[in-house]
Amino acid sequence: MNRRECLALLGMIVALPAPVLGQPHATRRLGVLSVTAAADAIGQARSTILVEALAGLGWKERDNLKIDWRSGGGDRARIAQLADELIALKPDIMLAVGTPSVEELRRRTTTIPIVFAVVTDPVSQGFVENLAHPGGNITGFTDYDGPLAGKWLEMLTQVRPPVPRVLVVYNPATAPFAPLMLRTIEDAARTLHVTVEPAPVHDAASIGALASRKDGAILVLPDFFTMANRAQLLSAIAQARVPAVFWSRTFVDEGGLMSYSTDSAEQLRRAAGYIDRILRGTQAADLPVQNPTKFELTINLKAAKELGVTLSEGLLAIANNVIE
């Protein structure tokens, strides 16, 4: 190639539009399976966060990215059906939000990359081999680390009048990781001198029965069942007139007393980063699973007043959000 030909070639490269010079340009397909309902405020917020985060990385919906959205609305059978639908669409990559979404997708493919978010203990559930080296086609971001469950219990000991007993609420069928959290809570209970009692729920009747439990406080574990049924849970707890701590700020925004939670919005932004890297050629097996890095304490003083309880000054001082 002579000098004139080289200069001509360089001129062609400089003249190429920006998308060809490093921005994603081929249309790719992303399947999203979430446990929440699409019309739910949580589902809508998460969708917006994901779309904005991907756009910031150069992946724009209806431009170079096709997103197939599927939301299970807390119905496990429905989630399984939607997993079949997504696999049939042959996406380049999938995002699984919530443990049931990961479970259903991993049963159907070992080749399509899956990034997860808002998932608890992926190692013991068999989703990945270990956090540093997940192996296989799955990686992502967890919503829980070890000390978190003990922190929930500690918060309840800072309520006055003091609570002698704490009921731990979860659905065994949809929270397979609950025994892990219960062990942490029971260990903390011995130090904090509080009695802990598991209180499994699985339907409207068992949730309603909590209204008669006026002998202590309530700790609600992370679980898509508890989130989907939060209105009934909050109603039963209000009838019992006992303090409660929750795993998500959503409960507090809707009338609950307090929560200490991971930032799920941050998880989705970080998940977008993994989606971007995988679409650009990185293998899911080479991306470590990451634990949460941001937490927030939210307190509802209006709920405290209605319950007739007070919270320690130390707890109020470290709250990220206080609802008056």
PDB file of C-alpha atoms in Angstrom:
ATOM      1  CA  MET A   1       0.000   0.000   0.000  1.00  0.00           C
ATOM      2  CA  ASN A   2       1.529   3.368  -1.028  1.00  0.00           C
ATOM      3  CA  ARG A   3       1.409   6.632   0.910  1.00  0.00           C
ATOM      4  CA  ARG A   4      -1.581   7.984  -1.003  1.00  0.00           C
ATOM      5  CA  GLU A   5      -3.636   4.812  -0.320  1.00  0.00           C
ATOM      6  CA  CYS A   6      -2.754   4.955   3.396  1.00  0.00           C
ATOM      7  CA  LEU A   7      -3.898   8.565   3.648  1.00  0.00           C
ATOM      8  CA  ALA A   8      -7.128   7.719   1.862  1.00  0.00           C
ATOM      9  CA  LEU A   9      -7.795   4.852   4.270  1.00  0.00           C
ATOM     10  CA  LEU A  10      -7.163   7.065   7.297  1.00  0.00           C
ATOM     11  CA  GLY A  11      -9.559   9.623   5.901  1.00  0.00           C
ATOM     12  CA  MET A  12     -12.279   6.979   5.621  1.00  0.00           C
ATOM     13  CA  ILE A  13     -11.767   5.893   9.262  1.00  0.00           C
ATOM     14  CA  VAL A  14     -11.955   9.478  10.565  1.00  0.00           C
ATOM     15  CA  ALA A  15     -15.121  10.016   8.562  1.00  0.00           C
ATOM     16  CA  LEU A  16     -16.889   7.032  10.116  1.00  0.00           C
ATOM     17  CA  PRO A  17     -19.825   7.973  12.398  1.00  0.00           C
ATOM     18  CA  ALA A  18     -19.188   7.807  16.153  1.00  0.00           C
ATOM     19  CA  PRO A  19     -21.250   4.640  16.808  1.00  0.00           C
ATOM     20  CA  VAL A  20     -18.903   2.612  14.585  1.00  0.00           C
ATOM     21  CA  LEU A  21     -15.826   3.935  16.373  1.00  0.00           C
ATOM     22  CA  GLY A  22     -16.350   2.218  19.710  1.00  0.00           C
ATOM     23  CA  GLN A  23     -20.016   2.650  20.583  1.00  0.00           C
ATOM     24  CA  PRO A  24     -22.299  -0.400  20.413  1.00  0.00           C
ATOM     25  CA  HIS A  25     -24.001  -0.411  17.038  1.00  0.00           C
ATOM     26  CA  ALA A  26     -25.420  -3.870  16.314  1.00  0.00           C
ATOM     27  CA  THR A  27     -28.865  -4.372  17.832  1.00  0.00           C
ATOM     28  CA  ARG A  28     -28.693  -6.820  20.714  1.00  0.00           C
ATOM     29  CA  ARG A  29     -31.457  -8.475  22.727  1.00  0.00           C
ATOM     30  CA  LEU A  30     -31.849  -8.365  26.511  1.00  0.00           C
ATOM     31  CA  GLY A  31     -34.452 -10.418  28.359  1.00  0.00           C
ATOM     32  CA  VAL A  32     -35.503  -9.153  31.797  1.00  0.00           C
ATOM     33  CA  LEU A  33     -37.358 -11.414  34.243  1.00  0.00           C
ATOM     34  CA  SER A  34     -38.486  -9.833  37.511  1.00  0.00           C
ATOM     35  CA  VAL A  35     -40.505 -11.208  40.407  1.00  0.00           C
ATOM     36  CA  THR A  36     -42.405  -7.939  40.888  1.00  0.00           C
ATOM     37  CA  ALA A  37     -45.438  -6.847  38.902  1.00  0.00           C
ATOM     38  CA  ALA A  38     -44.773  -4.524  35.964  1.00  0.00           C
ATOM     39  CA  ALA A  39     -47.429  -2.071  37.185  1.00  0.00           C
ATOM     40  CA  ASP A  40     -46.059  -2.102  40.739  1.00  0.00           C
ATOM     41  CA  ALA A  41     -44.246   1.085  41.750  1.00  0.00           C
ATOM     42  CA  ILE A  42     -41.136  -0.962  42.524  1.00  0.00           C
ATOM     43  CA  GLY A  43     -41.173  -2.645  39.133  1.00  0.00           C
ATOM     44  CA  GLN A  44     -41.634   0.668  37.324  1.00  0.00           C
ATOM     45  CA  ALA A  45     -38.810   2.335  39.242  1.00  0.00           C
ATOM     46  CA  ARG A  46     -36.429  -0.541  38.574  1.00  0.00           C
ATOM     47  CA  SER A  47     -37.235  -0.511  34.865  1.00  0.00           C
ATOM     48  CA  THR A  48     -36.507   3.211  34.634  1.00  0.00           C
ATOM     49  CA  ILE A  49     -33.204   2.863  36.503  1.00  0.00           C
ATOM     50  CA  LEU A  50     -32.051   0.010  34.270  1.00  0.00           C
ATOM     51  CA  VAL A  51     -32.957   1.758  31.013  1.00  0.00           C
ATOM     52  CA  GLU A  52     -31.174   4.950  32.082  1.00  0.00           C
ATOM     53  CA  ALA A  53     -28.074   3.079  33.244  1.00  0.00           C
ATOM     54  CA  LEU A  54     -27.825   1.106  29.993  1.00  0.00           C
ATOM     55  CA  ALA A  55     -28.341   4.254  27.923  1.00  0.00           C
ATOM     56  CA  GLY A  56     -25.467   5.868  29.787  1.00  0.00           C
ATOM     57  CA  LEU A  57     -23.280   2.995  28.615  1.00  0.00           C
ATOM     58  CA  GLY A  58     -24.369   3.388  25.006  1.00  0.00           C
ATOM     59  CA  TRP A  59     -27.165   0.783  24.898  1.00  0.00           C
ATOM     60  CA  LYS A  60     -30.392   2.536  23.992  1.00  0.00           C
ATOM     61  CA  GLU A  61     -33.767   0.849  23.823  1.00  0.00           C
ATOM     62  CA  ARG A  62     -35.335   0.934  20.345  1.00  0.00           C
ATOM     63  CA  ASP A  63     -31.959   1.959  18.950  1.00  0.00           C
ATOM     64  CA  ASN A  64     -29.292  -0.712  19.420  1.00  0.00           C
ATOM     65  CA  LEU A  65     -30.959  -2.689  22.217  1.00  0.00           C
ATOM     66  CA  LYS A  66     -34.200  -4.650  22.233  1.00  0.00           C
ATOM     67  CA  ILE A  67     -35.471  -5.289  25.779  1.00  0.00           C
ATOM     68  CA  ASP A  68     -38.076  -7.983  26.403  1.00  0.00           C
ATOM     69  CA  TRP A  69     -39.705  -7.280  29.776  1.00  0.00           C
ATOM     70  CA  ARG A  70     -41.393 -10.015  31.818  1.00  0.00           C
ATOM     71  CA  SER A  71     -42.765  -9.568  35.351  1.00  0.00           C
ATOM     72  CA  GLY A  72     -44.107 -12.370  37.516  1.00  0.00           C
ATOM     73  CA  GLY A  73     -46.104 -10.357  40.036  1.00  0.00           C
ATOM     74  CA  GLY A  74     -45.064 -12.640  42.887  1.00  0.00           C
ATOM     75  CA  ASP A  75     -46.613 -15.721  41.227  1.00  0.00           C
ATOM     76  CA  ARG A  76     -44.067 -18.559  41.065  1.00  0.00           C
ATOM     77  CA  ALA A  77     -45.942 -20.503  38.373  1.00  0.00           C
ATOM     78  CA  ARG A  78     -46.215 -17.350  36.291  1.00  0.00           C
ATOM     79  CA  ILE A  79     -42.470 -16.701  36.653  1.00  0.00           C
ATOM     80  CA  ALA A  80     -41.745 -20.201  35.304  1.00  0.00           C
ATOM     81  CA  GLN A  81     -44.021 -19.586  32.309  1.00  0.00           C
ATOM     82  CA  LEU A  82     -42.350 -16.258  31.577  1.00  0.00           C
ATOM     83  CA  ALA A  83     -38.922 -17.882  31.772  1.00  0.00           C
ATOM     84  CA  ASP A  84     -39.988 -20.211  28.962  1.00  0.00           C
ATOM     85  CA  GLU A  85     -41.124 -17.226  26.906  1.00  0.00           C
ATOM     86  CA  LEU A  86     -37.827 -15.397  27.322  1.00  0.00           C
ATOM     87  CA  ILE A  87     -35.686 -18.400  26.447  1.00  0.00           C
ATOM     88  CA  ALA A  88     -37.752 -18.905  23.270  1.00  0.00           C
ATOM     89  CA  LEU A  89     -36.868 -15.353  22.183  1.00  0.00           C
ATOM     90  CA  LYS A  90     -33.157 -16.317  22.163  1.00  0.00           C
ATOM     91  CA  PRO A  91     -31.808 -13.166  23.840  1.00  0.00           C
ATOM     92  CA  ASP A  92     -28.097 -12.346  23.833  1.00  0.00           C
ATOM     93  CA  ILE A  93     -28.203 -11.901  27.608  1.00  0.00           C
ATOM     94  CA  MET A  94     -30.744 -11.955  30.459  1.00  0.00           C
ATOM     95  CA  LEU A  95     -31.227 -10.024  33.679  1.00  0.00           C
ATOM     96  CA  ALA A  96     -32.870 -11.942  36.536  1.00  0.00           C
ATOM     97  CA  VAL A  97     -34.247  -9.783  39.354  1.00  0.00           C
ATOM     98  CA  GLY A  98     -34.978 -11.860  42.463  1.00  0.00           C
ATOM     99  CA  THR A  99     -34.135 -15.430  43.461  1.00  0.00           C
ATOM    100  CA  PRO A 100     -37.104 -17.161  41.720  1.00  0.00           C
ATOM    101  CA  SER A 101     -36.150 -15.516  38.424  1.00  0.00           C
ATOM    102  CA  VAL A 102     -32.628 -16.936  38.626  1.00  0.00           C
ATOM    103  CA  GLU A 103     -33.912 -20.380  39.599  1.00  0.00           C
ATOM    104  CA  GLU A 104     -36.252 -20.612  36.641  1.00  0.00           C
ATOM    105  CA  LEU A 105     -33.820 -19.260  34.047  1.00  0.00           C
ATOM    106  CA  ARG A 106     -30.875 -21.423  35.138  1.00  0.00           C
ATOM    107  CA  ARG A 107     -33.038 -24.542  34.709  1.00  0.00           C
ATOM    108  CA  ARG A 108     -33.551 -23.630  31.074  1.00  0.00           C
ATOM    109  CA  THR A 109     -30.130 -22.549  29.849  1.00  0.00           C
ATOM    110  CA  THR A 110     -26.457 -23.051  30.575  1.00  0.00           C
ATOM    111  CA  THR A 111     -25.289 -20.988  27.618  1.00  0.00           C
ATOM    112  CA  ILE A 112     -27.157 -17.653  27.601  1.00  0.00           C
ATOM    113  CA  PRO A 113     -25.393 -15.272  30.040  1.00  0.00           C
ATOM    114  CA  ILE A 114     -27.494 -14.349  33.086  1.00  0.00           C
ATOM    115  CA  VAL A 115     -26.820 -11.331  35.307  1.00  0.00           C
ATOM    116  CA  PHE A 116     -28.789 -11.280  38.551  1.00  0.00           C
ATOM    117  CA  ALA A 117     -29.695  -8.575  41.070  1.00  0.00           C
ATOM    118  CA  VAL A 118     -31.526  -8.533  44.420  1.00  0.00           C
ATOM    119  CA  VAL A 119     -30.591 -12.154  45.162  1.00  0.00           C
ATOM    120  CA  THR A 120     -29.592 -13.640  48.524  1.00  0.00           C
ATOM    121  CA  ASP A 121     -26.772 -16.152  49.041  1.00  0.00           C
ATOM    122  CA  PRO A 122     -26.267 -17.368  45.444  1.00  0.00           C
ATOM    123  CA  VAL A 123     -23.567 -19.854  46.473  1.00  0.00           C
ATOM    124  CA  SER A 124     -25.653 -21.975  48.853  1.00  0.00           C
ATOM    125  CA  GLN A 125     -28.515 -21.894  46.360  1.00  0.00           C
ATOM    126  CA  GLY A 126     -26.217 -23.349  43.720  1.00  0.00           C
ATOM    127  CA  PHE A 127     -26.382 -20.436  41.294  1.00  0.00           C
ATOM    128  CA  VAL A 128     -22.600 -19.949  41.275  1.00  0.00           C
ATOM    129  CA  GLU A 129     -19.574 -21.938  42.420  1.00  0.00           C
ATOM    130  CA  ASN A 130     -18.207 -19.096  44.551  1.00  0.00           C
ATOM    131  CA  LEU A 131     -18.339 -15.316  44.601  1.00  0.00           C
ATOM    132  CA  ALA A 132     -14.871 -14.626  43.216  1.00  0.00           C
ATOM    133  CA  HIS A 133     -15.097 -17.193  40.421  1.00  0.00           C
ATOM    134  CA  PRO A 134     -18.762 -17.875  39.658  1.00  0.00           C
ATOM    135  CA  GLY A 135     -18.101 -20.223  36.748  1.00  0.00           C
ATOM    136  CA  GLY A 136     -20.798 -21.109  34.245  1.00  0.00           C
ATOM    137  CA  ASN A 137     -23.080 -18.516  32.673  1.00  0.00           C
ATOM    138  CA  ILE A 138     -24.355 -16.703  35.792  1.00  0.00           C
ATOM    139  CA  THR A 139     -23.026 -13.755  37.798  1.00  0.00           C
ATOM    140  CA  GLY A 140     -24.437 -10.653  39.450  1.00  0.00           C
ATOM    141  CA  PHE A 141     -25.105  -8.709  42.613  1.00  0.00           C
ATOM    142  CA  THR A 142     -26.430  -9.900  45.971  1.00  0.00           C
ATOM    143  CA  ASP A 143     -28.731  -7.979  48.308  1.00  0.00           C
ATOM    144  CA  TYR A 144     -27.393  -9.422  51.562  1.00  0.00           C
ATOM    145  CA  ASP A 145     -24.228  -9.847  53.565  1.00  0.00           C
ATOM    146  CA  GLY A 146     -23.727 -11.737  56.832  1.00  0.00           C
ATOM    147  CA  PRO A 147     -24.096  -9.038  59.524  1.00  0.00           C
ATOM    148  CA  LEU A 148     -27.290  -7.587  58.038  1.00  0.00           C
ATOM    149  CA  ALA A 149     -29.718  -9.936  59.810  1.00  0.00           C
ATOM    150  CA  GLY A 150     -28.116  -9.237  63.178  1.00  0.00           C
ATOM    151  CA  LYS A 151     -28.431  -5.515  62.510  1.00  0.00           C
ATOM    152  CA  TRP A 152     -32.192  -5.872  62.010  1.00  0.00           C
ATOM    153  CA  LEU A 153     -32.536  -7.511  65.419  1.00  0.00           C
ATOM    154  CA  GLU A 154     -30.293  -4.935  67.080  1.00  0.00           C
ATOM    155  CA  MET A 155     -32.533  -2.147  65.777  1.00  0.00           C
ATOM    156  CA  LEU A 156     -35.527  -3.662  67.557  1.00  0.00           C
ATOM    157  CA  THR A 157     -33.632  -3.613  70.862  1.00  0.00           C
ATOM    158  CA  GLN A 158     -33.401   0.167  70.516  1.00  0.00           C
ATOM    159  CA  VAL A 159     -37.167   0.570  70.753  1.00  0.00           C
ATOM    160  CA  ARG A 160     -38.767   1.700  74.015  1.00  0.00           C
ATOM    161  CA  PRO A 161     -40.576   0.164  75.768  1.00  0.00           C
ATOM    162  CA  PRO A 162     -38.224  -2.799  75.217  1.00  0.00           C
ATOM    163  CA  VAL A 163     -39.398  -5.884  73.326  1.00  0.00           C
ATOM    164  CA  PRO A 164     -38.740  -9.263  74.983  1.00  0.00           C
ATOM    165  CA  ARG A 165     -39.687 -11.386  71.964  1.00  0.00           C
ATOM    166  CA  VAL A 166     -39.186 -11.033  68.204  1.00  0.00           C
ATOM    167  CA  LEU A 167     -41.182 -12.975  65.609  1.00  0.00           C
ATOM    168  CA  VAL A 168     -39.195 -13.617  62.417  1.00  0.00           C
ATOM    169  CA  VAL A 169     -41.574 -13.630  59.453  1.00  0.00           C
ATOM    170  CA  TYR A 170     -40.841 -15.371  56.128  1.00  0.00           C
ATOM    171  CA  ASN A 171     -42.275 -17.918  53.709  1.00  0.00           C
ATOM    172  CA  PRO A 172     -40.209 -21.158  53.776  1.00  0.00           C
ATOM    173  CA  ALA A 173     -41.338 -22.035  50.251  1.00  0.00           C
ATOM    174  CA  THR A 174     -40.035 -18.821  48.707  1.00  0.00           C
ATOM    175  CA  ALA A 175     -37.123 -17.943  51.005  1.00  0.00           C
ATOM    176  CA  PRO A 176     -34.787 -20.982  50.904  1.00  0.00           C
ATOM    177  CA  PHE A 177     -32.039 -18.809  52.382  1.00  0.00           C
ATOM    178  CA  ALA A 178     -34.048 -18.101  55.579  1.00  0.00           C
ATOM    179  CA  PRO A 179     -32.175 -20.696  57.715  1.00  0.00           C
ATOM    180  CA  LEU A 180     -28.929 -18.815  57.031  1.00  0.00           C
ATOM    181  CA  MET A 181     -30.457 -15.575  58.278  1.00  0.00           C
ATOM    182  CA  LEU A 182     -32.147 -17.263  61.234  1.00  0.00           C
ATOM    183  CA  ARG A 183     -28.806 -18.605  62.454  1.00  0.00           C
ATOM    184  CA  THR A 184     -27.347 -15.095  62.381  1.00  0.00           C
ATOM    185  CA  ILE A 185     -30.397 -13.685  64.168  1.00  0.00           C
ATOM    186  CA  GLU A 186     -30.320 -16.395  66.846  1.00  0.00           C
ATOM    187  CA  ASP A 187     -26.617 -15.787  67.466  1.00  0.00           C
ATOM    188  CA  ALA A 188     -27.298 -12.067  67.871  1.00  0.00           C
ATOM    189  CA  ALA A 189     -30.290 -12.768  70.133  1.00  0.00           C
ATOM    190  CA  ARG A 190     -28.076 -14.452  72.723  1.00  0.00           C
ATOM    191  CA  THR A 191     -25.917 -11.352  72.961  1.00  0.00           C
ATOM    192  CA  LEU A 192     -28.856  -8.957  72.910  1.00  0.00           C
ATOM    193  CA  HIS A 193     -30.876 -11.017  75.433  1.00  0.00           C
ATOM    194  CA  VAL A 194     -33.946 -11.268  73.221  1.00  0.00           C
ATOM    195  CA  THR A 195     -36.110 -14.310  72.517  1.00  0.00           C
ATOM    196  CA  VAL A 196     -36.465 -15.113  68.816  1.00  0.00           C
ATOM    197  CA  GLU A 197     -39.316 -17.159  67.358  1.00  0.00           C
ATOM    198  CA  PRO A 198     -39.701 -18.175  63.693  1.00  0.00           C
ATOM    199  CA  ALA A 199     -43.137 -17.198  62.353  1.00  0.00           C
ATOM    200  CA  PRO A 200     -43.535 -18.744  58.883  1.00  0.00           C
ATOM    201  CA  VAL A 201     -46.321 -17.444  56.638  1.00  0.00           C
ATOM    202  CA  HIS A 202     -47.582 -18.827  53.354  1.00  0.00           C
ATOM    203  CA  ASP A 203     -51.042 -17.373  52.670  1.00  0.00           C
ATOM    204  CA  ALA A 204     -53.513 -14.673  53.679  1.00  0.00           C
ATOM    205  CA  ALA A 205     -54.691 -16.611  56.735  1.00  0.00           C
ATOM    206  CA  SER A 206     -51.213 -17.061  58.201  1.00  0.00           C
ATOM    207  CA  ILE A 207     -50.413 -13.398  57.576  1.00  0.00           C
ATOM    208  CA  GLY A 208     -53.682 -12.354  59.211  1.00  0.00           C
ATOM    209  CA  ALA A 209     -52.849 -14.455  62.288  1.00  0.00           C
ATOM    210  CA  LEU A 210     -49.977 -12.093  63.027  1.00  0.00           C
ATOM    211  CA  ALA A 211     -52.546  -9.499  64.094  1.00  0.00           C
ATOM    212  CA  SER A 212     -53.121 -11.463  67.316  1.00  0.00           C
ATOM    213  CA  ARG A 213     -49.422 -11.615  68.197  1.00  0.00           C
ATOM    214  CA  LYS A 214     -49.135  -8.686  70.567  1.00  0.00           C
ATOM    215  CA  ASP A 215     -46.346 -10.176  72.671  1.00  0.00           C
ATOM    216  CA  GLY A 216     -43.271  -8.601  71.124  1.00  0.00           C
ATOM    217  CA  ALA A 217     -41.980  -7.263  67.802  1.00  0.00           C
ATOM    218  CA  ILE A 218     -41.754  -8.463  64.212  1.00  0.00           C
ATOM    219  CA  LEU A 219     -38.781  -8.853  61.879  1.00  0.00           C
ATOM    220  CA  VAL A 220     -39.675  -9.460  58.230  1.00  0.00           C
ATOM    221  CA  LEU A 221     -37.034 -11.292  56.187  1.00  0.00           C
ATOM    222  CA  PRO A 222     -36.257 -10.598  52.506  1.00  0.00           C
ATOM    223  CA  ASP A 223     -38.638 -12.586  50.339  1.00  0.00           C
ATOM    224  CA  PHE A 224     -40.587 -11.829  47.172  1.00  0.00           C
ATOM    225  CA  PHE A 225     -43.649 -13.280  48.957  1.00  0.00           C
ATOM    226  CA  THR A 226     -43.435 -10.731  51.778  1.00  0.00           C
ATOM    227  CA  MET A 227     -42.955  -7.938  49.258  1.00  0.00           C
ATOM    228  CA  ALA A 228     -45.904  -9.045  47.119  1.00  0.00           C
ATOM    229  CA  ASN A 229     -48.083  -9.296  50.240  1.00  0.00           C
ATOM    230  CA  ARG A 230     -46.771  -6.221  52.041  1.00  0.00           C
ATOM    231  CA  ALA A 231     -50.185  -4.535  52.267  1.00  0.00           C
ATOM    232  CA  GLN A 232     -51.602  -7.469  54.250  1.00  0.00           C
ATOM    233  CA  LEU A 233     -48.450  -7.695  56.367  1.00  0.00           C
ATOM    234  CA  LEU A 234     -48.521  -4.011  57.229  1.00  0.00           C
ATOM    235  CA  SER A 235     -52.222  -4.244  58.079  1.00  0.00           C
ATOM    236  CA  ALA A 236     -51.713  -7.224  60.417  1.00  0.00           C
ATOM    237  CA  ILE A 237     -48.751  -5.554  62.135  1.00  0.00           C
ATOM    238  CA  ALA A 238     -50.753  -2.350  62.585  1.00  0.00           C
ATOM    239  CA  GLN A 239     -53.585  -4.340  64.191  1.00  0.00           C
ATOM    240  CA  ALA A 240     -51.132  -6.038  66.531  1.00  0.00           C
ATOM    241  CA  ARG A 241     -49.673  -2.610  67.386  1.00  0.00           C
ATOM    242  CA  VAL A 242     -46.118  -3.933  67.670  1.00  0.00           C
ATOM    243  CA  PRO A 243     -42.861  -2.463  66.345  1.00  0.00           C
ATOM    244  CA  ALA A 244     -41.411  -4.053  63.224  1.00  0.00           C
ATOM    245  CA  VAL A 245     -38.285  -3.857  61.114  1.00  0.00           C
ATOM    246  CA  PHE A 246     -38.262  -4.615  57.399  1.00  0.00           C
ATOM    247  CA  TRP A 247     -35.748  -5.529  54.719  1.00  0.00           C
ATOM    248  CA  SER A 248     -36.882  -2.884  52.252  1.00  0.00           C
ATOM    249  CA  ARG A 249     -37.614   0.819  52.522  1.00  0.00           C
ATOM    250  CA  THR A 250     -40.806   0.232  50.516  1.00  0.00           C
ATOM    251  CA  PHE A 251     -42.494  -1.128  53.661  1.00  0.00           C
ATOM    252  CA  VAL A 252     -41.602   2.024  55.591  1.00  0.00           C
ATOM    253  CA  ASP A 253     -42.729   4.339  52.810  1.00  0.00           C
ATOM    254  CA  GLU A 254     -46.091   2.560  53.047  1.00  0.00           C
ATOM    255  CA  GLY A 255     -46.461   2.879  56.817  1.00  0.00           C
ATOM    256  CA  GLY A 256     -43.965   0.508  58.464  1.00  0.00           C
ATOM    257  CA  LEU A 257     -41.756   1.586  61.373  1.00  0.00           C
ATOM    258  CA  MET A 258     -38.197   1.130  60.104  1.00  0.00           C
ATOM    259  CA  SER A 259     -35.949  -0.663  57.643  1.00  0.00           C
ATOM    260  CA  TYR A 260     -32.282  -1.308  57.074  1.00  0.00           C
ATOM    261  CA  SER A 261     -31.741  -2.262  53.481  1.00  0.00           C
ATOM    262  CA  THR A 262     -29.418  -2.467  50.564  1.00  0.00           C
ATOM    263  CA  ASP A 263     -29.795   0.023  47.746  1.00  0.00           C
ATOM    264  CA  SER A 264     -31.539  -1.995  45.011  1.00  0.00           C
ATOM    265  CA  ALA A 265     -31.282   0.935  42.613  1.00  0.00           C
ATOM    266  CA  GLU A 266     -27.505   0.803  42.933  1.00  0.00           C
ATOM    267  CA  GLN A 267     -27.585  -2.946  42.287  1.00  0.00           C
ATOM    268  CA  LEU A 268     -29.428  -2.397  39.008  1.00  0.00           C
ATOM    269  CA  ARG A 269     -26.963   0.280  37.924  1.00  0.00           C
ATOM    270  CA  ARG A 270     -24.088  -2.088  38.641  1.00  0.00           C
ATOM    271  CA  ALA A 271     -25.939  -4.904  36.845  1.00  0.00           C
ATOM    272  CA  ALA A 272     -26.168  -2.644  33.790  1.00  0.00           C
ATOM    273  CA  GLY A 273     -22.384  -2.404  33.879  1.00  0.00           C
ATOM    274  CA  TYR A 274     -22.073  -6.194  33.779  1.00  0.00           C
ATOM    275  CA  ILE A 275     -24.600  -6.416  30.948  1.00  0.00           C
ATOM    276  CA  ASP A 276     -22.525  -3.910  29.010  1.00  0.00           C
ATOM    277  CA  ARG A 277     -19.285  -5.828  29.584  1.00  0.00           C
ATOM    278  CA  ILE A 278     -20.801  -9.162  28.582  1.00  0.00           C
ATOM    279  CA  LEU A 279     -22.356  -7.717  25.422  1.00  0.00           C
ATOM    280  CA  ARG A 280     -18.891  -6.415  24.549  1.00  0.00           C
ATOM    281  CA  GLY A 281     -17.319  -9.846  24.919  1.00  0.00           C
ATOM    282  CA  THR A 282     -16.513 -10.537  28.591  1.00  0.00           C
ATOM    283  CA  GLN A 283     -17.548 -13.969  29.875  1.00  0.00           C
ATOM    284  CA  ALA A 284     -19.995 -14.101  32.808  1.00  0.00           C
ATOM    285  CA  ALA A 285     -17.718 -16.663  34.465  1.00  0.00           C
ATOM    286  CA  ASP A 286     -14.954 -14.057  34.621  1.00  0.00           C
ATOM    287  CA  LEU A 287     -17.045 -11.430  36.450  1.00  0.00           C
ATOM    288  CA  PRO A 288     -17.108 -11.903  40.246  1.00  0.00           C
ATOM    289  CA  VAL A 289     -20.387 -11.863  42.133  1.00  0.00           C
ATOM    290  CA  GLN A 290     -20.447  -8.712  44.256  1.00  0.00           C
ATOM    291  CA  ASN A 291     -22.028  -8.135  47.654  1.00  0.00           C
ATOM    292  CA  PRO A 292     -23.857  -4.867  48.422  1.00  0.00           C
ATOM    293  CA  THR A 293     -21.803  -1.783  49.192  1.00  0.00           C
ATOM    294  CA  LYS A 294     -24.539   0.725  50.027  1.00  0.00           C
ATOM    295  CA  PHE A 295     -27.073   0.450  52.854  1.00  0.00           C
ATOM    296  CA  GLU A 296     -29.752   2.800  54.109  1.00  0.00           C
ATOM    297  CA  LEU A 297     -31.598   3.114  57.410  1.00  0.00           C
ATOM    298  CA  THR A 298     -35.107   4.540  57.118  1.00  0.00           C
ATOM    299  CA  ILE A 299     -37.300   5.442  60.094  1.00  0.00           C
ATOM    300  CA  ASN A 300     -40.964   6.449  60.123  1.00  0.00           C
ATOM    301  CA  LEU A 301     -41.575   8.710  63.130  1.00  0.00           C
ATOM    302  CA  LYS A 302     -45.272   8.948  62.308  1.00  0.00           C
ATOM    303  CA  ALA A 303     -45.553   5.169  62.683  1.00  0.00           C
ATOM    304  CA  ALA A 304     -43.599   5.315  65.962  1.00  0.00           C
ATOM    305  CA  LYS A 305     -46.044   7.869  67.343  1.00  0.00           C
ATOM    306  CA  GLU A 306     -49.045   5.782  66.321  1.00  0.00           C
ATOM    307  CA  LEU A 307     -47.512   2.730  68.036  1.00  0.00           C
ATOM    308  CA  GLY A 308     -46.660   4.686  71.169  1.00  0.00           C
ATOM    309  CA  VAL A 309     -42.969   3.775  71.029  1.00  0.00           C
ATOM    310  CA  THR A 310     -39.789   5.808  70.986  1.00  0.00           C
ATOM    311  CA  LEU A 311     -36.513   5.078  69.228  1.00  0.00           C
ATOM    312  CA  SER A 312     -33.070   5.645  70.676  1.00  0.00           C
ATOM    313  CA  GLU A 313     -31.293   8.894  69.856  1.00  0.00           C
ATOM    314  CA  GLY A 314     -28.363   6.853  68.559  1.00  0.00           C
ATOM    315  CA  LEU A 315     -30.554   5.095  66.001  1.00  0.00           C
ATOM    316  CA  LEU A 316     -32.142   8.350  64.855  1.00  0.00           C
ATOM    317  CA  ALA A 317     -28.729   9.975  64.529  1.00  0.00           C
ATOM    318  CA  ILE A 318     -27.507   7.454  61.946  1.00  0.00           C
ATOM    319  CA  ALA A 319     -30.740   7.252  59.914  1.00  0.00           C
ATOM    320  CA  ASN A 320     -30.361   8.049  56.228  1.00  0.00           C
ATOM    321  CA  ASN A 321     -34.050   8.884  55.863  1.00  0.00           C
ATOM    322  CA  VAL A 322     -36.543  10.022  58.489  1.00  0.00           C
ATOM    323  CA  ILE A 323     -40.242  10.234  57.642  1.00  0.00           C
ATOM    324  CA  GLU A 324     -41.912  12.826  59.886  1.00  0.00           C
TER     325      GLU A 324
END
